[in-house]
Amino acid sequence: MKSSILLTFIFLVAGSFLFSAKPPQGKPDKEFSNDEKPRPKFPRHWGKPPLIQTKDIVDLPGNFGKGSSTLANWIKENIDNDIDKGQKPNGKDGLADKEKADPRKIEKDILDAVKEGKISKEDARKELDAIRKEMVKNGERKRPQRPQKPEISEEVKAKIDAVKELEKAMHSEIKAQVEALGKEATREEIKVTVEAFKEDNKERFEEIKEAHAAIHESLKANRPQKPERPELTEELKTKVEALHAKRKEMHEAQKELHKNLKDASKEERKEMITAFKEANKEKHEEIKAQAKEVKEDIRALVETDATRTSDL
């Protein structure tokens, strides 16, 4: 009996000790940490990395840090594909050989990708900066060199300050007159007071108006002159006129097609559109090529260090 009571007592003491013991206060296991390391950014044309990956950690090729062997194999395959296609990354600016060959096309593709939501503006800006930097280096893109704005003379600054002081004084005066009417003043009473103030201070208002005009003229005279763009050569004018004529001809043909489509059935429309595209395919390609040639000729003539490419 005594032994059973003793055993019961021991179990109770041991149980209370186990349940009252505090859990260990150590640091959380790194494997279960919620801190996410920044993921490496891969070239856009690689697509998305594999979703299902192994748990191991290895050195990733291409200086992408560390990751799973699945990710490493995926990176290696993409790098090998790029090399096979002549897109080996350049060590200095990360620009591919293909992008160097036709940077304007890549530039257009990136801008289109932004519009379609395939790439973020931040990523696009980084890619465009690298491409445009290379274009500037090769003389394919001319950055505008804007003339510096001249500093405002002390005389003009004094005129500006004087006008501000006069405007401030008049504002305070008219505000005081309106407040003197009291909170119960009607809208009509306020209007009469303001109109009377304008009439009594007509000369001061004219003075402010003339001062503003004089300041504007001074600033305008001090502005740097805008660079004049050269006129198109006669050869270029002829090319542009020929291009316009071909586009007009194509436009007239399209108008005629739309006119004929109105009374046609669904099947007839489909056949007519297909036939039109086939018949005018060469003309369309010719117009496209000619437009590109004219654009490049104009760009070469018009672009200077003081003009913007976006104006073209």
PDB file of C-alpha atoms in Angstrom:
ATOM      1  CA  MET A   1       0.000   0.000   0.000  1.00  0.00           C
ATOM      2  CA  LYS A   2       2.759   2.369   0.969  1.00  0.00           C
ATOM      3  CA  SER A   3       4.686   1.524  -2.197  1.00  0.00           C
ATOM      4  CA  SER A   4       1.671   2.313  -4.412  1.00  0.00           C
ATOM      5  CA  ILE A   5       1.168   5.670  -2.677  1.00  0.00           C
ATOM      6  CA  LEU A   6       4.861   6.456  -3.131  1.00  0.00           C
ATOM      7  CA  LEU A   7       4.757   5.628  -6.842  1.00  0.00           C
ATOM      8  CA  THR A   8       1.688   7.805  -7.323  1.00  0.00           C
ATOM      9  CA  PHE A   9       3.437  10.715  -5.601  1.00  0.00           C
ATOM     10  CA  ILE A  10       6.528  10.318  -7.816  1.00  0.00           C
ATOM     11  CA  PHE A  11       4.415  10.350 -11.011  1.00  0.00           C
ATOM     12  CA  LEU A  12       2.578  13.497  -9.910  1.00  0.00           C
ATOM     13  CA  VAL A  13       5.806  15.375  -9.136  1.00  0.00           C
ATOM     14  CA  ALA A  14       7.462  14.285 -12.379  1.00  0.00           C
ATOM     15  CA  GLY A  15       4.391  15.243 -14.424  1.00  0.00           C
ATOM     16  CA  SER A  16       4.147  18.699 -12.896  1.00  0.00           C
ATOM     17  CA  PHE A  17       7.852  19.253 -13.599  1.00  0.00           C
ATOM     18  CA  LEU A  18       7.503  18.249 -17.242  1.00  0.00           C
ATOM     19  CA  PHE A  19       4.499  20.487 -17.919  1.00  0.00           C
ATOM     20  CA  SER A  20       5.936  23.485 -16.065  1.00  0.00           C
ATOM     21  CA  ALA A  21       9.294  23.403 -17.853  1.00  0.00           C
ATOM     22  CA  LYS A  22       9.775  26.297 -20.311  1.00  0.00           C
ATOM     23  CA  PRO A  23      10.508  25.526 -23.935  1.00  0.00           C
ATOM     24  CA  PRO A  24      14.040  26.268 -25.150  1.00  0.00           C
ATOM     25  CA  GLN A  25      14.585  29.924 -26.094  1.00  0.00           C
ATOM     26  CA  GLY A  26      17.096  29.292 -28.842  1.00  0.00           C
ATOM     27  CA  LYS A  27      17.118  30.968 -32.277  1.00  0.00           C
ATOM     28  CA  PRO A  28      14.779  29.582 -34.927  1.00  0.00           C
ATOM     29  CA  ASP A  29      16.187  27.040 -37.313  1.00  0.00           C
ATOM     30  CA  LYS A  30      17.536  28.629 -40.486  1.00  0.00           C
ATOM     31  CA  GLU A  31      15.624  26.115 -42.570  1.00  0.00           C
ATOM     32  CA  PHE A  32      12.360  27.489 -41.185  1.00  0.00           C
ATOM     33  CA  SER A  33      13.290  31.175 -41.356  1.00  0.00           C
ATOM     34  CA  ASN A  34      10.840  33.434 -43.178  1.00  0.00           C
ATOM     35  CA  ASP A  35      13.570  35.788 -44.365  1.00  0.00           C
ATOM     36  CA  GLU A  36      13.557  35.611 -48.146  1.00  0.00           C
ATOM     37  CA  LYS A  37      16.764  36.406 -49.953  1.00  0.00           C
ATOM     38  CA  PRO A  38      16.476  38.529 -53.106  1.00  0.00           C
ATOM     39  CA  ARG A  39      16.027  36.333 -56.140  1.00  0.00           C
ATOM     40  CA  PRO A  40      18.414  36.754 -59.054  1.00  0.00           C
ATOM     41  CA  LYS A  41      17.018  38.430 -62.165  1.00  0.00           C
ATOM     42  CA  PHE A  42      17.381  36.372 -65.302  1.00  0.00           C
ATOM     43  CA  PRO A  43      17.248  37.602 -68.922  1.00  0.00           C
ATOM     44  CA  ARG A  44      13.691  38.208 -70.056  1.00  0.00           C
ATOM     45  CA  HIS A  45      13.883  35.859 -73.044  1.00  0.00           C
ATOM     46  CA  TRP A  46      14.694  32.916 -70.752  1.00  0.00           C
ATOM     47  CA  GLY A  47      11.180  32.904 -69.391  1.00  0.00           C
ATOM     48  CA  LYS A  48      10.312  31.792 -65.871  1.00  0.00           C
ATOM     49  CA  PRO A  49      12.596  29.441 -63.901  1.00  0.00           C
ATOM     50  CA  PRO A  50      11.309  25.949 -63.046  1.00  0.00           C
ATOM     51  CA  LEU A  51       8.653  25.916 -60.323  1.00  0.00           C
ATOM     52  CA  ILE A  52       9.562  22.511 -58.884  1.00  0.00           C
ATOM     53  CA  GLN A  53      13.187  22.328 -57.759  1.00  0.00           C
ATOM     54  CA  THR A  54      15.375  20.096 -55.625  1.00  0.00           C
ATOM     55  CA  LYS A  55      16.274  21.055 -52.050  1.00  0.00           C
ATOM     56  CA  ASP A  56      20.040  21.045 -52.549  1.00  0.00           C
ATOM     57  CA  ILE A  57      22.167  24.208 -52.748  1.00  0.00           C
ATOM     58  CA  VAL A  58      24.884  24.615 -55.381  1.00  0.00           C
ATOM     59  CA  ASP A  59      26.777  27.462 -57.055  1.00  0.00           C
ATOM     60  CA  LEU A  60      24.753  28.725 -60.004  1.00  0.00           C
ATOM     61  CA  PRO A  61      26.510  29.347 -63.326  1.00  0.00           C
ATOM     62  CA  GLY A  62      26.693  32.839 -64.767  1.00  0.00           C
ATOM     63  CA  ASN A  63      27.381  34.487 -61.386  1.00  0.00           C
ATOM     64  CA  PHE A  64      23.740  34.131 -60.341  1.00  0.00           C
ATOM     65  CA  GLY A  65      24.637  33.198 -56.775  1.00  0.00           C
ATOM     66  CA  LYS A  66      23.442  29.990 -55.167  1.00  0.00           C
ATOM     67  CA  GLY A  67      20.408  27.818 -55.761  1.00  0.00           C
ATOM     68  CA  SER A  68      19.208  24.327 -56.494  1.00  0.00           C
ATOM     69  CA  SER A  69      20.813  21.993 -59.012  1.00  0.00           C
ATOM     70  CA  THR A  70      17.537  22.156 -60.967  1.00  0.00           C
ATOM     71  CA  LEU A  71      17.946  25.898 -61.315  1.00  0.00           C
ATOM     72  CA  ALA A  72      21.630  25.490 -62.164  1.00  0.00           C
ATOM     73  CA  ASN A  73      20.811  23.109 -65.031  1.00  0.00           C
ATOM     74  CA  TRP A  74      18.109  25.479 -66.299  1.00  0.00           C
ATOM     75  CA  ILE A  75      20.545  28.423 -66.289  1.00  0.00           C
ATOM     76  CA  LYS A  76      23.242  26.383 -68.031  1.00  0.00           C
ATOM     77  CA  GLU A  77      20.827  25.306 -70.772  1.00  0.00           C
ATOM     78  CA  ASN A  78      19.760  28.899 -71.406  1.00  0.00           C
ATOM     79  CA  ILE A  79      23.342  30.155 -71.477  1.00  0.00           C
ATOM     80  CA  ASP A  80      24.285  27.397 -73.942  1.00  0.00           C
ATOM     81  CA  ASN A  81      21.285  28.290 -76.115  1.00  0.00           C
ATOM     82  CA  ASP A  82      22.284  31.954 -76.078  1.00  0.00           C
ATOM     83  CA  ILE A  83      25.817  31.080 -77.114  1.00  0.00           C
ATOM     84  CA  ASP A  84      24.532  28.891 -79.959  1.00  0.00           C
ATOM     85  CA  LYS A  85      22.352  31.767 -81.174  1.00  0.00           C
ATOM     86  CA  GLY A  86      25.172  34.289 -80.945  1.00  0.00           C
ATOM     87  CA  GLN A  87      23.746  35.957 -77.861  1.00  0.00           C
ATOM     88  CA  LYS A  88      26.715  35.546 -75.576  1.00  0.00           C
ATOM     89  CA  PRO A  89      26.526  38.261 -72.890  1.00  0.00           C
ATOM     90  CA  ASN A  90      29.059  41.049 -73.071  1.00  0.00           C
ATOM     91  CA  GLY A  91      31.175  41.398 -69.958  1.00  0.00           C
ATOM     92  CA  LYS A  92      30.976  45.181 -69.658  1.00  0.00           C
ATOM     93  CA  ASP A  93      27.362  46.099 -70.059  1.00  0.00           C
ATOM     94  CA  GLY A  94      25.538  42.773 -70.336  1.00  0.00           C
ATOM     95  CA  LEU A  95      24.477  43.523 -73.904  1.00  0.00           C
ATOM     96  CA  ALA A  96      24.120  40.518 -76.171  1.00  0.00           C
ATOM     97  CA  ASP A  97      25.830  40.338 -79.554  1.00  0.00           C
ATOM     98  CA  LYS A  98      22.437  40.145 -81.250  1.00  0.00           C
ATOM     99  CA  GLU A  99      21.341  43.308 -79.479  1.00  0.00           C
ATOM    100  CA  LYS A 100      24.495  45.051 -80.661  1.00  0.00           C
ATOM    101  CA  ALA A 101      23.752  43.991 -84.229  1.00  0.00           C
ATOM    102  CA  ASP A 102      20.256  45.513 -84.277  1.00  0.00           C
ATOM    103  CA  PRO A 103      19.749  47.549 -81.081  1.00  0.00           C
ATOM    104  CA  ARG A 104      16.819  49.566 -82.441  1.00  0.00           C
ATOM    105  CA  LYS A 105      14.787  46.404 -82.995  1.00  0.00           C
ATOM    106  CA  ILE A 106      15.539  45.201 -79.471  1.00  0.00           C
ATOM    107  CA  GLU A 107      14.626  48.654 -78.176  1.00  0.00           C
ATOM    108  CA  LYS A 108      11.260  48.420 -79.935  1.00  0.00           C
ATOM    109  CA  ASP A 109      10.668  44.880 -78.635  1.00  0.00           C
ATOM    110  CA  ILE A 110      11.301  46.012 -75.060  1.00  0.00           C
ATOM    111  CA  LEU A 111       8.904  48.953 -75.384  1.00  0.00           C
ATOM    112  CA  ASP A 112       6.257  46.634 -76.840  1.00  0.00           C
ATOM    113  CA  ALA A 113       6.813  44.195 -73.967  1.00  0.00           C
ATOM    114  CA  VAL A 114       6.165  46.994 -71.461  1.00  0.00           C
ATOM    115  CA  LYS A 115       2.898  47.900 -73.200  1.00  0.00           C
ATOM    116  CA  GLU A 116       1.799  44.265 -73.126  1.00  0.00           C
ATOM    117  CA  GLY A 117       2.732  43.926 -69.456  1.00  0.00           C
ATOM    118  CA  LYS A 118       5.354  41.240 -70.069  1.00  0.00           C
ATOM    119  CA  ILE A 119       8.092  43.229 -68.355  1.00  0.00           C
ATOM    120  CA  SER A 120       8.094  45.871 -65.636  1.00  0.00           C
ATOM    121  CA  LYS A 121       9.057  49.463 -66.364  1.00  0.00           C
ATOM    122  CA  GLU A 122      12.000  49.195 -63.992  1.00  0.00           C
ATOM    123  CA  ASP A 123      13.457  46.161 -65.772  1.00  0.00           C
ATOM    124  CA  ALA A 124      12.779  47.734 -69.162  1.00  0.00           C
ATOM    125  CA  ARG A 125      14.570  50.914 -68.125  1.00  0.00           C
ATOM    126  CA  LYS A 126      17.683  48.946 -67.168  1.00  0.00           C
ATOM    127  CA  GLU A 127      17.723  47.072 -70.469  1.00  0.00           C
ATOM    128  CA  LEU A 128      17.081  50.222 -72.496  1.00  0.00           C
ATOM    129  CA  ASP A 129      19.839  52.099 -70.679  1.00  0.00           C
ATOM    130  CA  ALA A 130      22.344  49.384 -71.604  1.00  0.00           C
ATOM    131  CA  ILE A 131      21.203  49.297 -75.231  1.00  0.00           C
ATOM    132  CA  ARG A 132      21.130  53.077 -75.646  1.00  0.00           C
ATOM    133  CA  LYS A 133      24.521  53.405 -74.012  1.00  0.00           C
ATOM    134  CA  GLU A 134      25.935  51.072 -76.638  1.00  0.00           C
ATOM    135  CA  MET A 135      24.097  52.975 -79.391  1.00  0.00           C
ATOM    136  CA  VAL A 136      25.617  56.260 -78.234  1.00  0.00           C
ATOM    137  CA  LYS A 137      29.054  54.645 -78.170  1.00  0.00           C
ATOM    138  CA  ASN A 138      28.610  53.441 -81.761  1.00  0.00           C
ATOM    139  CA  GLY A 139      27.206  56.761 -82.953  1.00  0.00           C
ATOM    140  CA  GLU A 140      23.772  55.265 -83.641  1.00  0.00           C
ATOM    141  CA  ARG A 141      22.033  57.473 -81.118  1.00  0.00           C
ATOM    142  CA  LYS A 142      22.742  61.095 -80.346  1.00  0.00           C
ATOM    143  CA  ARG A 143      21.860  62.363 -76.929  1.00  0.00           C
ATOM    144  CA  PRO A 144      20.491  65.894 -76.925  1.00  0.00           C
ATOM    145  CA  GLN A 145      22.755  68.497 -75.433  1.00  0.00           C
ATOM    146  CA  ARG A 146      20.335  71.046 -74.140  1.00  0.00           C
ATOM    147  CA  PRO A 147      21.598  74.592 -73.826  1.00  0.00           C
ATOM    148  CA  GLN A 148      21.874  75.715 -70.236  1.00  0.00           C
ATOM    149  CA  LYS A 149      19.293  78.171 -69.042  1.00  0.00           C
ATOM    150  CA  PRO A 150      20.897  81.515 -68.278  1.00  0.00           C
ATOM    151  CA  GLU A 151      20.600  82.820 -64.758  1.00  0.00           C
ATOM    152  CA  ILE A 152      18.070  85.558 -64.093  1.00  0.00           C
ATOM    153  CA  SER A 153      19.718  88.945 -63.768  1.00  0.00           C
ATOM    154  CA  GLU A 154      19.590  90.860 -60.497  1.00  0.00           C
ATOM    155  CA  GLU A 155      17.515  93.554 -62.176  1.00  0.00           C
ATOM    156  CA  VAL A 156      14.822  91.076 -63.222  1.00  0.00           C
ATOM    157  CA  LYS A 157      14.887  89.433 -59.785  1.00  0.00           C
ATOM    158  CA  ALA A 158      14.274  92.841 -58.201  1.00  0.00           C
ATOM    159  CA  LYS A 159      11.315  93.438 -60.532  1.00  0.00           C
ATOM    160  CA  ILE A 160       9.826  90.057 -59.633  1.00  0.00           C
ATOM    161  CA  ASP A 161      10.191  90.742 -55.910  1.00  0.00           C
ATOM    162  CA  ALA A 162       8.607  94.196 -56.297  1.00  0.00           C
ATOM    163  CA  VAL A 163       5.585  92.770 -58.127  1.00  0.00           C
ATOM    164  CA  LYS A 164       5.154  90.073 -55.489  1.00  0.00           C
ATOM    165  CA  GLU A 165       5.211  92.661 -52.709  1.00  0.00           C
ATOM    166  CA  LEU A 166       2.644  94.817 -54.500  1.00  0.00           C
ATOM    167  CA  GLU A 167       0.350  91.842 -55.103  1.00  0.00           C
ATOM    168  CA  LYS A 168       0.699  90.777 -51.482  1.00  0.00           C
ATOM    169  CA  ALA A 169      -0.174  94.261 -50.225  1.00  0.00           C
ATOM    170  CA  MET A 170      -3.265  94.513 -52.422  1.00  0.00           C
ATOM    171  CA  HIS A 171      -4.397  91.061 -51.388  1.00  0.00           C
ATOM    172  CA  SER A 172      -4.120  92.016 -47.717  1.00  0.00           C
ATOM    173  CA  GLU A 173      -6.080  95.239 -48.284  1.00  0.00           C
ATOM    174  CA  ILE A 174      -8.973  93.624 -50.112  1.00  0.00           C
ATOM    175  CA  LYS A 175      -9.069  90.812 -47.552  1.00  0.00           C
ATOM    176  CA  ALA A 176      -9.314  93.349 -44.735  1.00  0.00           C
ATOM    177  CA  GLN A 177     -12.194  95.162 -46.454  1.00  0.00           C
ATOM    178  CA  VAL A 178     -14.130  91.921 -46.963  1.00  0.00           C
ATOM    179  CA  GLU A 179     -13.578  90.860 -43.348  1.00  0.00           C
ATOM    180  CA  ALA A 180     -14.799  94.292 -42.198  1.00  0.00           C
ATOM    181  CA  LEU A 181     -18.203  93.470 -43.689  1.00  0.00           C
ATOM    182  CA  GLY A 182     -18.636  90.807 -41.021  1.00  0.00           C
ATOM    183  CA  LYS A 183     -19.610  87.155 -41.181  1.00  0.00           C
ATOM    184  CA  GLU A 184     -23.208  87.992 -42.009  1.00  0.00           C
ATOM    185  CA  ALA A 185     -22.270  89.772 -45.252  1.00  0.00           C
ATOM    186  CA  THR A 186     -24.087  88.549 -48.340  1.00  0.00           C
ATOM    187  CA  ARG A 187     -22.420  87.467 -51.539  1.00  0.00           C
ATOM    188  CA  GLU A 188     -23.712  90.576 -53.274  1.00  0.00           C
ATOM    189  CA  GLU A 189     -22.177  92.859 -50.626  1.00  0.00           C
ATOM    190  CA  ILE A 190     -18.819  91.121 -50.979  1.00  0.00           C
ATOM    191  CA  LYS A 191     -19.007  91.466 -54.763  1.00  0.00           C
ATOM    192  CA  VAL A 192     -19.746  95.192 -54.528  1.00  0.00           C
ATOM    193  CA  THR A 193     -16.815  95.687 -52.143  1.00  0.00           C
ATOM    194  CA  VAL A 194     -14.401  93.835 -54.414  1.00  0.00           C
ATOM    195  CA  GLU A 195     -15.534  95.717 -57.513  1.00  0.00           C
ATOM    196  CA  ALA A 196     -15.166  99.022 -55.686  1.00  0.00           C
ATOM    197  CA  PHE A 197     -11.638  98.059 -54.614  1.00  0.00           C
ATOM    198  CA  LYS A 198     -10.738  97.229 -58.207  1.00  0.00           C
ATOM    199  CA  GLU A 199     -12.072 100.553 -59.397  1.00  0.00           C
ATOM    200  CA  ASP A 200     -10.208 102.517 -56.724  1.00  0.00           C
ATOM    201  CA  ASN A 201      -6.949 100.662 -57.435  1.00  0.00           C
ATOM    202  CA  LYS A 202      -7.154 100.509 -61.212  1.00  0.00           C
ATOM    203  CA  GLU A 203      -3.748 102.150 -61.629  1.00  0.00           C
ATOM    204  CA  ARG A 204      -2.084  99.673 -59.286  1.00  0.00           C
ATOM    205  CA  PHE A 205      -3.601  96.753 -61.194  1.00  0.00           C
ATOM    206  CA  GLU A 206      -2.301  98.228 -64.450  1.00  0.00           C
ATOM    207  CA  GLU A 207       1.109  98.626 -62.847  1.00  0.00           C
ATOM    208  CA  ILE A 208       1.161  94.926 -61.928  1.00  0.00           C
ATOM    209  CA  LYS A 209       0.044  93.945 -65.426  1.00  0.00           C
ATOM    210  CA  GLU A 210       2.751  96.031 -67.085  1.00  0.00           C
ATOM    211  CA  ALA A 211       5.378  94.703 -64.682  1.00  0.00           C
ATOM    212  CA  HIS A 212       4.451  91.110 -65.529  1.00  0.00           C
ATOM    213  CA  ALA A 213       4.679  91.873 -69.248  1.00  0.00           C
ATOM    214  CA  ALA A 214       8.096  93.500 -68.828  1.00  0.00           C
ATOM    215  CA  ILE A 215       9.398  90.551 -66.800  1.00  0.00           C
ATOM    216  CA  HIS A 216       8.106  88.112 -69.412  1.00  0.00           C
ATOM    217  CA  GLU A 217       9.843  90.012 -72.211  1.00  0.00           C
ATOM    218  CA  SER A 218      13.101  90.110 -70.252  1.00  0.00           C
ATOM    219  CA  LEU A 219      13.014  86.358 -69.650  1.00  0.00           C
ATOM    220  CA  LYS A 220      12.059  85.679 -73.266  1.00  0.00           C
ATOM    221  CA  ALA A 221      14.927  87.794 -74.595  1.00  0.00           C
ATOM    222  CA  ASN A 222      17.344  85.952 -72.339  1.00  0.00           C
ATOM    223  CA  ARG A 223      16.315  82.463 -73.497  1.00  0.00           C
ATOM    224  CA  PRO A 224      18.778  80.475 -75.610  1.00  0.00           C
ATOM    225  CA  GLN A 225      17.785  80.173 -79.240  1.00  0.00           C
ATOM    226  CA  LYS A 226      16.291  76.910 -80.382  1.00  0.00           C
ATOM    227  CA  PRO A 227      18.476  75.040 -82.859  1.00  0.00           C
ATOM    228  CA  GLU A 228      17.201  75.150 -86.407  1.00  0.00           C
ATOM    229  CA  ARG A 229      16.787  71.857 -88.147  1.00  0.00           C
ATOM    230  CA  PRO A 230      18.192  71.461 -91.630  1.00  0.00           C
ATOM    231  CA  GLU A 231      15.778  71.191 -94.535  1.00  0.00           C
ATOM    232  CA  LEU A 232      15.396  67.929 -96.408  1.00  0.00           C
ATOM    233  CA  THR A 233      17.471  67.502 -99.520  1.00  0.00           C
ATOM    234  CA  GLU A 234      15.768  67.336-102.906  1.00  0.00           C
ATOM    235  CA  GLU A 235      16.552  63.632-103.092  1.00  0.00           C
ATOM    236  CA  LEU A 236      14.894  63.015 -99.742  1.00  0.00           C
ATOM    237  CA  LYS A 237      11.890  65.114-100.697  1.00  0.00           C
ATOM    238  CA  THR A 238      11.466  62.983-103.816  1.00  0.00           C
ATOM    239  CA  LYS A 239      11.649  59.797-101.736  1.00  0.00           C
ATOM    240  CA  VAL A 240       9.071  61.128 -99.275  1.00  0.00           C
ATOM    241  CA  GLU A 241       6.698  62.128-102.074  1.00  0.00           C
ATOM    242  CA  ALA A 242       7.043  58.696-103.690  1.00  0.00           C
ATOM    243  CA  LEU A 243       6.329  57.034-100.353  1.00  0.00           C
ATOM    244  CA  HIS A 244       3.242  59.186 -99.823  1.00  0.00           C
ATOM    245  CA  ALA A 245       2.015  58.302-103.310  1.00  0.00           C
ATOM    246  CA  LYS A 246       2.358  54.566-102.655  1.00  0.00           C
ATOM    247  CA  ARG A 247       0.616  54.870 -99.304  1.00  0.00           C
ATOM    248  CA  LYS A 248      -2.199  56.817-100.918  1.00  0.00           C
ATOM    249  CA  GLU A 249      -2.557  54.132-103.588  1.00  0.00           C
ATOM    250  CA  MET A 250      -2.742  51.440-100.910  1.00  0.00           C
ATOM    251  CA  HIS A 251      -5.271  53.494 -98.967  1.00  0.00           C
ATOM    252  CA  GLU A 252      -7.506  53.838-102.024  1.00  0.00           C
ATOM    253  CA  ALA A 253      -7.327  50.083-102.601  1.00  0.00           C
ATOM    254  CA  GLN A 254      -8.336  49.467 -98.983  1.00  0.00           C
ATOM    255  CA  LYS A 255     -11.269  51.860 -99.334  1.00  0.00           C
ATOM    256  CA  GLU A 256     -12.434  49.990-102.417  1.00  0.00           C
ATOM    257  CA  LEU A 257     -12.146  46.695-100.551  1.00  0.00           C
ATOM    258  CA  HIS A 258     -14.234  47.980 -97.631  1.00  0.00           C
ATOM    259  CA  LYS A 259     -16.828  49.222-100.079  1.00  0.00           C
ATOM    260  CA  ASN A 260     -17.101  45.789-101.695  1.00  0.00           C
ATOM    261  CA  LEU A 261     -17.224  44.010 -98.332  1.00  0.00           C
ATOM    262  CA  LYS A 262     -20.466  45.722 -97.322  1.00  0.00           C
ATOM    263  CA  ASP A 263     -22.716  43.682 -99.618  1.00  0.00           C
ATOM    264  CA  ALA A 264     -20.709  40.449 -99.444  1.00  0.00           C
ATOM    265  CA  SER A 265     -21.511  37.376 -97.378  1.00  0.00           C
ATOM    266  CA  LYS A 266     -19.313  36.118 -94.572  1.00  0.00           C
ATOM    267  CA  GLU A 267     -17.580  33.553 -96.782  1.00  0.00           C
ATOM    268  CA  GLU A 268     -17.156  36.044 -99.601  1.00  0.00           C
ATOM    269  CA  ARG A 269     -15.640  38.574 -97.213  1.00  0.00           C
ATOM    270  CA  LYS A 270     -13.136  36.049 -95.980  1.00  0.00           C
ATOM    271  CA  GLU A 271     -12.117  35.161 -99.542  1.00  0.00           C
ATOM    272  CA  MET A 272     -11.911  38.808-100.605  1.00  0.00           C
ATOM    273  CA  ILE A 273      -9.735  39.786 -97.637  1.00  0.00           C
ATOM    274  CA  THR A 274      -7.408  36.832 -98.210  1.00  0.00           C
ATOM    275  CA  ALA A 275      -7.146  37.659-101.909  1.00  0.00           C
ATOM    276  CA  PHE A 276      -6.469  41.334-101.145  1.00  0.00           C
ATOM    277  CA  LYS A 277      -3.692  40.493 -98.699  1.00  0.00           C
ATOM    278  CA  GLU A 278      -2.088  38.105-101.153  1.00  0.00           C
ATOM    279  CA  ALA A 279      -2.330  40.552-104.058  1.00  0.00           C
ATOM    280  CA  ASN A 280      -0.885  43.470-102.080  1.00  0.00           C
ATOM    281  CA  LYS A 281       1.687  41.586-100.020  1.00  0.00           C
ATOM    282  CA  GLU A 282       4.634  42.720-102.132  1.00  0.00           C
ATOM    283  CA  LYS A 283       3.378  46.311-102.220  1.00  0.00           C
ATOM    284  CA  HIS A 284       3.007  46.328 -98.454  1.00  0.00           C
ATOM    285  CA  GLU A 285       6.545  45.012 -97.945  1.00  0.00           C
ATOM    286  CA  GLU A 286       7.858  47.538-100.454  1.00  0.00           C
ATOM    287  CA  ILE A 287       6.159  50.418 -98.618  1.00  0.00           C
ATOM    288  CA  LYS A 288       7.467  49.130 -95.303  1.00  0.00           C
ATOM    289  CA  ALA A 289      11.052  48.887 -96.579  1.00  0.00           C
ATOM    290  CA  GLN A 290      10.866  52.276 -98.275  1.00  0.00           C
ATOM    291  CA  ALA A 291       9.462  53.901 -95.133  1.00  0.00           C
ATOM    292  CA  LYS A 292      12.315  52.472 -93.076  1.00  0.00           C
ATOM    293  CA  GLU A 293      14.877  53.747 -95.577  1.00  0.00           C
ATOM    294  CA  VAL A 294      13.358  57.233 -95.640  1.00  0.00           C
ATOM    295  CA  LYS A 295      13.189  57.329 -91.856  1.00  0.00           C
ATOM    296  CA  GLU A 296      16.854  56.404 -91.515  1.00  0.00           C
ATOM    297  CA  ASP A 297      17.871  58.995 -94.124  1.00  0.00           C
ATOM    298  CA  ILE A 298      15.895  61.710 -92.355  1.00  0.00           C
ATOM    299  CA  ARG A 299      17.270  60.653 -88.984  1.00  0.00           C
ATOM    300  CA  ALA A 300      20.842  60.854 -90.285  1.00  0.00           C
ATOM    301  CA  LEU A 301      20.219  64.323 -91.709  1.00  0.00           C
ATOM    302  CA  VAL A 302      18.088  65.872 -88.994  1.00  0.00           C
ATOM    303  CA  GLU A 303      19.522  64.476 -85.779  1.00  0.00           C
ATOM    304  CA  THR A 304      22.178  66.675 -84.263  1.00  0.00           C
ATOM    305  CA  ASP A 305      23.664  66.990 -80.809  1.00  0.00           C
ATOM    306  CA  ALA A 306      21.044  69.615 -80.020  1.00  0.00           C
ATOM    307  CA  THR A 307      17.971  67.780 -81.285  1.00  0.00           C
ATOM    308  CA  ARG A 308      15.948  65.008 -79.746  1.00  0.00           C
ATOM    309  CA  THR A 309      15.396  61.657 -81.397  1.00  0.00           C
ATOM    310  CA  SER A 310      11.897  61.554 -79.943  1.00  0.00           C
ATOM    311  CA  ASP A 311      10.920  64.506 -82.134  1.00  0.00           C
ATOM    312  CA  LEU A 312      11.282  62.449 -85.291  1.00  0.00           C
TER     313      LEU A 312
END
